[in-house]
Short mmCIF file of C-alpha atoms in Angstrom, two decimals:
data_model
loop_
_atom_site.label_atom_id
_atom_site.label_comp_id
_atom_site.label_asym_id
_atom_site.label_seq_id
_atom_site.Cartn_x
_atom_site.Cartn_y
_atom_site.Cartn_z
CA MET A 1 5.83 19.20 15.83
CA ILE A 2 7.00 17.72 12.58
CA GLU A 3 9.93 18.77 10.77
CA ILE A 4 10.04 18.73 7.25
CA PHE A 5 13.04 19.63 4.91
CA GLU A 6 12.11 20.76 2.17
CA LEU A 7 14.01 20.27 -1.24
CA GLU A 8 12.95 22.08 -4.30
CA TYR A 9 14.19 22.12 -7.58
CA THR A 10 12.71 23.03 -11.06
CA LYS A 11 11.19 20.10 -13.76
CA ALA A 12 13.95 21.71 -16.22
CA GLN A 13 16.45 20.68 -13.55
CA LEU A 14 14.86 17.34 -13.03
CA ALA A 15 14.65 16.89 -17.12
CA LYS A 16 18.61 16.54 -16.67
CA VAL A 17 18.76 13.26 -14.93
CA PRO A 18 18.30 10.40 -17.51
CA ASP A 19 15.25 9.45 -18.42
CA GLU A 20 15.00 6.17 -17.18
CA GLU A 21 16.35 7.16 -13.62
CA ARG A 22 14.30 9.84 -13.67
CA THR A 23 11.27 7.87 -14.40
CA PHE A 24 11.70 5.25 -12.35
CA PHE A 25 12.63 8.04 -9.13
CA LEU A 26 9.07 8.93 -10.29
CA VAL A 27 7.06 6.03 -10.71
CA MET A 28 8.61 4.57 -7.42
CA THR A 29 8.18 8.16 -5.13
CA SER A 30 4.64 7.98 -6.46
CA LEU A 31 3.84 4.35 -5.33
CA ALA A 32 5.52 5.37 -2.21
CA ASN A 33 3.00 8.83 -1.59
CA ASP A 34 -0.10 6.12 -2.24
CA VAL A 35 1.08 3.26 0.08
CA GLN A 36 1.47 6.02 3.39
CA MET A 37 -1.95 7.39 2.18
CA LEU A 38 -3.59 4.03 1.93
CA ASN A 39 -2.16 2.86 5.07
CA LYS A 40 -3.29 5.80 7.20
CA GLN A 41 -6.74 5.79 5.84
CA MET A 42 -7.02 1.92 6.96
CA GLN A 43 -5.37 2.49 10.31
CA THR A 44 -7.90 5.01 11.16
CA SER A 45 -10.90 3.40 9.44
CA ILE A 46 -10.28 -0.09 11.37
CA ARG A 47 -10.02 1.55 14.49
CA GLU A 48 -13.73 2.62 15.15
CA GLU A 49 -14.89 1.96 18.50
CA SER A 50 -18.77 1.73 18.09
CA ASP A 51 -21.42 -0.32 19.72
CA ILE A 52 -23.93 0.58 16.72
CA LYS A 53 -23.60 -2.73 14.07
CA VAL A 54 -24.34 -0.39 10.86
CA VAL A 55 -21.17 1.47 12.22
CA GLN A 56 -19.11 -1.06 12.84
CA HIS A 57 -19.51 -2.71 9.47
CA GLY A 58 -18.91 1.03 7.97
CA ALA A 59 -15.69 0.75 9.07
CA HIS A 60 -15.06 -2.68 8.24
CA ALA A 61 -16.00 -1.32 4.16
CA MET A 62 -13.33 1.33 4.59
CA ALA A 63 -10.46 -0.60 6.20
CA MET A 64 -10.87 -3.55 3.60
CA LEU A 65 -11.28 -1.03 0.78
CA ASN A 66 -7.69 0.54 2.10
CA LEU A 67 -6.30 -2.79 2.14
CA ARG A 68 -7.58 -4.16 -1.24
CA MET A 69 -5.88 -0.94 -3.01
CA LEU A 70 -3.24 -1.07 -0.59
CA ALA A 71 -2.68 -4.81 -1.47
CA GLY A 72 -2.28 -3.58 -5.07
CA ARG A 73 -0.26 -0.28 -5.01
CA LEU A 74 2.12 -2.80 -3.29
CA TYR A 75 2.32 -5.54 -5.85
CA GLU A 76 2.30 -2.97 -8.62
CA GLY A 77 5.54 -1.20 -6.79
CA TRP A 78 7.22 -4.55 -7.24
CA LYS A 79 6.47 -4.97 -10.81
CA THR A 80 7.81 -1.72 -11.48
CA HIS A 81 11.36 -2.78 -9.40
CA LYS A 82 11.37 -5.96 -11.63
CA ALA A 83 10.90 -4.54 -14.93
CA HIS A 84 13.02 -1.06 -14.84
CA TYR A 85 15.47 -0.86 -11.61
CA PRO A 86 17.60 -3.70 -13.35
CA HIS A 87 18.52 -0.91 -16.13
CA ILE A 88 20.16 1.55 -13.70
CA SER A 89 20.78 -1.28 -10.70
CA SER A 90 24.28 -1.15 -11.36
CA LEU A 91 24.67 3.18 -10.58
CA TYR A 92 22.71 2.41 -7.51
CA ASP A 93 23.37 -1.22 -5.76
CA LYS A 94 26.97 0.04 -4.38
CA ASP A 95 25.36 2.93 -2.25
CA LEU A 96 22.17 1.54 -1.04
CA LYS A 97 22.28 0.63 2.63
CA ALA A 98 22.09 -2.94 4.13
CA ASP A 99 18.30 -2.22 5.29
CA ALA A 100 17.88 -0.96 1.91
CA LYS A 101 18.88 -4.22 0.05
CA SER A 102 17.85 -6.65 2.70
CA ALA A 103 14.37 -5.12 1.89
CA LEU A 104 14.81 -6.04 -1.84
CA ALA A 105 15.82 -9.91 -0.63
CA GLU A 106 12.98 -10.15 1.32
CA LEU A 107 10.33 -8.43 -1.40
CA GLU A 108 12.13 -10.78 -3.87
CA ALA A 109 11.43 -14.08 -1.83
CA TYR A 110 7.92 -12.69 -0.83
CA PHE A 111 6.72 -11.88 -3.94
CA GLU A 112 8.85 -14.78 -5.97
CA PRO A 113 9.55 -17.37 -3.90
CA LYS A 114 12.41 -19.98 -4.97
CA GLN A 115 10.90 -23.82 -5.73
CA ILE A 116 12.83 -26.17 -3.30
CA GLU A 117 13.12 -29.38 -5.00
CA GLY A 118 11.13 -32.43 -4.29
CA GLN A 119 8.63 -29.36 -2.54
CA PRO A 120 5.25 -28.18 -4.22
CA LYS A 121 5.13 -24.95 -6.38
CA PRO A 122 5.01 -21.98 -3.52
CA ARG A 123 1.49 -20.23 -3.98
CA ARG A 124 1.36 -16.84 -5.25
CA ALA A 125 2.10 -13.95 -2.71
CA LEU A 126 -1.62 -13.22 -1.07
CA LEU A 127 -1.41 -9.57 -2.04
CA ALA A 128 -0.49 -10.00 -5.31
CA MET A 129 -3.49 -12.92 -4.90
CA VAL A 130 -5.54 -10.23 -3.43
CA ARG A 131 -4.63 -7.65 -5.97
CA ASP A 132 -6.08 -10.14 -8.91
CA LYS A 133 -9.41 -11.09 -7.46
CA ILE A 134 -10.55 -8.23 -5.48
CA GLY A 135 -8.12 -5.27 -5.45
CA PHE A 136 -7.65 -3.58 -9.20
CA HIS A 137 -10.29 -6.01 -10.99
CA ALA A 138 -13.55 -7.48 -10.59
CA ASP A 139 -12.92 -11.35 -10.99
CA PHE A 140 -16.36 -12.72 -11.99
CA LYS A 141 -15.93 -16.37 -11.49
CA MET A 142 -13.53 -15.78 -7.78
CA THR A 143 -17.13 -13.56 -6.65
CA ALA A 144 -19.32 -16.04 -8.11
CA SER A 145 -17.15 -18.77 -6.15
CA ALA A 146 -16.44 -17.37 -2.55
CA PHE A 147 -20.80 -15.88 -2.43
CA ASN A 148 -21.12 -19.89 -2.97
CA GLU A 149 -18.78 -20.96 -0.17
CA CYS A 150 -20.53 -18.31 2.72
CA LYS A 151 -22.63 -20.08 4.90
CA ASP A 152 -26.64 -20.36 4.05
CA ASP A 153 -27.23 -18.79 7.39
CA ALA A 154 -24.25 -16.08 6.96
CA ILE A 155 -25.88 -12.74 7.31
CA MET A 156 -26.00 -10.64 4.71
CA GLY A 157 -27.85 -7.27 3.61
CA GLU A 158 -27.43 -3.31 2.78
CA TYR A 159 -28.30 -0.13 4.49
CA ILE A 160 -29.88 2.02 2.70
CA CYS A 161 -29.84 6.15 2.82
CA LEU A 162 -31.61 8.49 0.94
CA THR A 163 -28.22 9.62 -0.29
CA MET A 164 -25.58 7.48 -1.57
CA GLY A 165 -23.08 8.96 -0.05
CA ASN A 166 -24.59 7.25 3.21
CA THR A 167 -25.93 4.29 1.66
CA LEU A 168 -23.31 0.95 1.84
CA TYR A 169 -24.10 -2.05 0.31
CA PHE A 170 -23.11 -4.27 2.15
CA SER A 171 -23.34 -8.01 0.96
CA THR A 172 -20.46 -8.06 -1.01
CA GLU A 173 -18.24 -6.62 1.77
CA MET A 174 -18.74 -10.06 2.91
CA VAL A 175 -18.24 -11.70 -0.19
CA HIS A 176 -14.98 -10.03 -0.08
CA LEU A 177 -13.77 -11.10 2.97
CA GLU A 178 -14.61 -15.14 1.56
CA VAL A 179 -12.67 -14.33 -1.33
CA VAL A 180 -10.03 -13.80 0.90
CA ALA A 181 -10.72 -16.52 3.06
CA LYS A 182 -10.47 -19.02 -0.21
CA ILE A 183 -7.01 -17.24 -0.67
CA GLU A 184 -5.64 -18.13 2.47
CA ASN A 185 -7.62 -21.64 3.11
CA SER A 186 -9.03 -20.27 6.28
CA SER A 187 -12.52 -19.52 7.42
CA SER A 188 -14.46 -16.21 7.00
CA ASP A 189 -15.94 -16.82 9.93
CA ASP A 190 -13.32 -15.09 12.21
CA ALA A 191 -10.47 -12.35 11.53
CA ALA A 192 -8.28 -14.59 10.46
CA SER A 193 -7.78 -13.98 6.80
CA LEU A 194 -8.79 -10.63 7.36
CA MET A 195 -5.85 -10.35 10.06
CA ALA A 196 -3.87 -11.98 7.50
CA LEU A 197 -4.54 -9.54 5.06
CA MET A 198 -3.33 -6.85 7.00
CA ASP A 199 -0.01 -8.42 8.58
CA HIS A 200 1.22 -9.24 4.87
CA SER A 201 0.46 -5.37 3.85
CA ARG A 202 2.33 -4.15 7.12
CA ASP A 203 5.24 -6.10 6.90
CA VAL A 204 5.39 -5.62 3.00
CA THR A 205 4.85 -1.67 3.34
CA ARG A 206 7.83 -1.78 5.55
CA LEU A 207 9.90 -3.52 2.59
CA PHE A 208 8.79 -1.08 0.19
CA ASN A 209 9.31 2.04 2.27
CA THR A 210 13.00 1.06 3.57
CA PHE A 211 13.92 0.32 -0.11
CA VAL A 212 12.27 3.36 -1.93
CA TYR A 213 13.63 5.82 1.18
CA GLY A 214 17.00 4.51 0.42
CA PHE A 215 16.82 4.90 -3.43
CA ALA A 216 15.40 8.23 -3.48
CA ALA A 217 18.24 9.40 -1.00
CA ILE A 218 20.89 8.64 -3.31
CA PHE A 219 18.83 9.40 -6.26
CA LEU A 220 18.54 12.88 -4.84
CA ARG A 221 22.50 12.86 -3.99
CA ARG A 222 23.56 12.16 -7.48
CA HIS A 223 21.55 14.70 -9.25
CA PHE A 224 20.89 17.58 -6.18
CA PRO A 225 24.13 17.14 -4.29
CA LYS A 226 24.23 21.22 -3.31
CA LYS A 227 20.51 21.28 -2.87
CA VAL A 228 20.74 18.46 -0.32
CA LYS A 229 23.73 19.79 1.22
CA LYS A 230 21.36 22.79 1.94
CA LEU A 231 18.75 21.02 3.19
CA ARG A 232 19.08 21.63 6.78
CA ARG A 233 18.54 25.38 6.35
CA ARG A 234 15.11 24.58 4.38
CA ARG A 235 13.09 23.30 7.11
CA VAL A 236 9.54 23.58 7.79
CA ASP A 237 8.13 22.84 11.11
CA LEU A 238 4.28 21.54 11.79
CA PRO A 239 3.08 22.39 14.73
CA SER A 240 -0.25 21.19 16.15
CA GLN A 241 -0.91 18.05 13.65
CA PRO A 242 -2.69 15.43 15.05
CA LYS A 243 -1.89 11.65 16.13
CA LEU A 244 -2.19 9.84 13.78
CA ARG A 245 -3.46 7.04 16.66
CA ASP A 246 -6.06 9.58 17.86
CA LEU A 247 -7.74 10.15 14.22
CA ARG A 248 -11.09 8.30 13.10
CA PHE A 249 -12.28 7.91 9.19
CA PRO A 250 -15.66 7.06 9.05
CA PHE A 251 -17.88 5.82 5.71
CA PHE A 252 -20.67 7.07 7.46
CA THR A 253 -20.21 10.97 7.43
CA GLU A 254 -23.08 14.27 7.72
CA LEU A 255 -22.98 15.28 3.95
CA GLU A 256 -23.60 19.23 4.95
#
């Protein structure tokens, strides 16, 4: 059973919150929702356990899409934080719990590493580069370069179905993997580059969640203190929900 606690207010009540705080709250919680959904979709797609090659390739494509989108959303979350949180930080920093403050410091170190004197300039974060190259944008030059890097005997091809919904163009998925491998300076022959992207996404998701959850708790206590105090009375029990580990999100589906 999952316990959900409902905190309800009207648009008019939320409109009383100062613009900068309200908009930051809405943007960051929107990003947080997206991150949760993309993570669940990625986990349920990569979990496909089939001996059929085309099904495995479909699972790979689904997982890679969610990872690419996740990288982009996490990076956008960091950019939003950097651009807008400083304007309201004096209202929130003093009440942020230690884990949320630590998460912010780790996010800073990840996305904007400091250059150490005498050392080469730090590379951009993997998630930032994935976002720019194959996340939200189609990088024409990177795609062409990644294709040229693929070995001549690399297996490519497409899976054609009478319906578009079950047609999978797999050559481009191999190129996506090569792009990540180029960014990571690894080999697309094994799962190293994909695992690196999954690891970075998982770790940054944890940090992002920790900050947003901590910030949102303070925001709601600041502006809806009476409703927060009554939260325990607004419990909704969700029985018989599916376990995440049991779910599968395949590419190929019956359309009727």
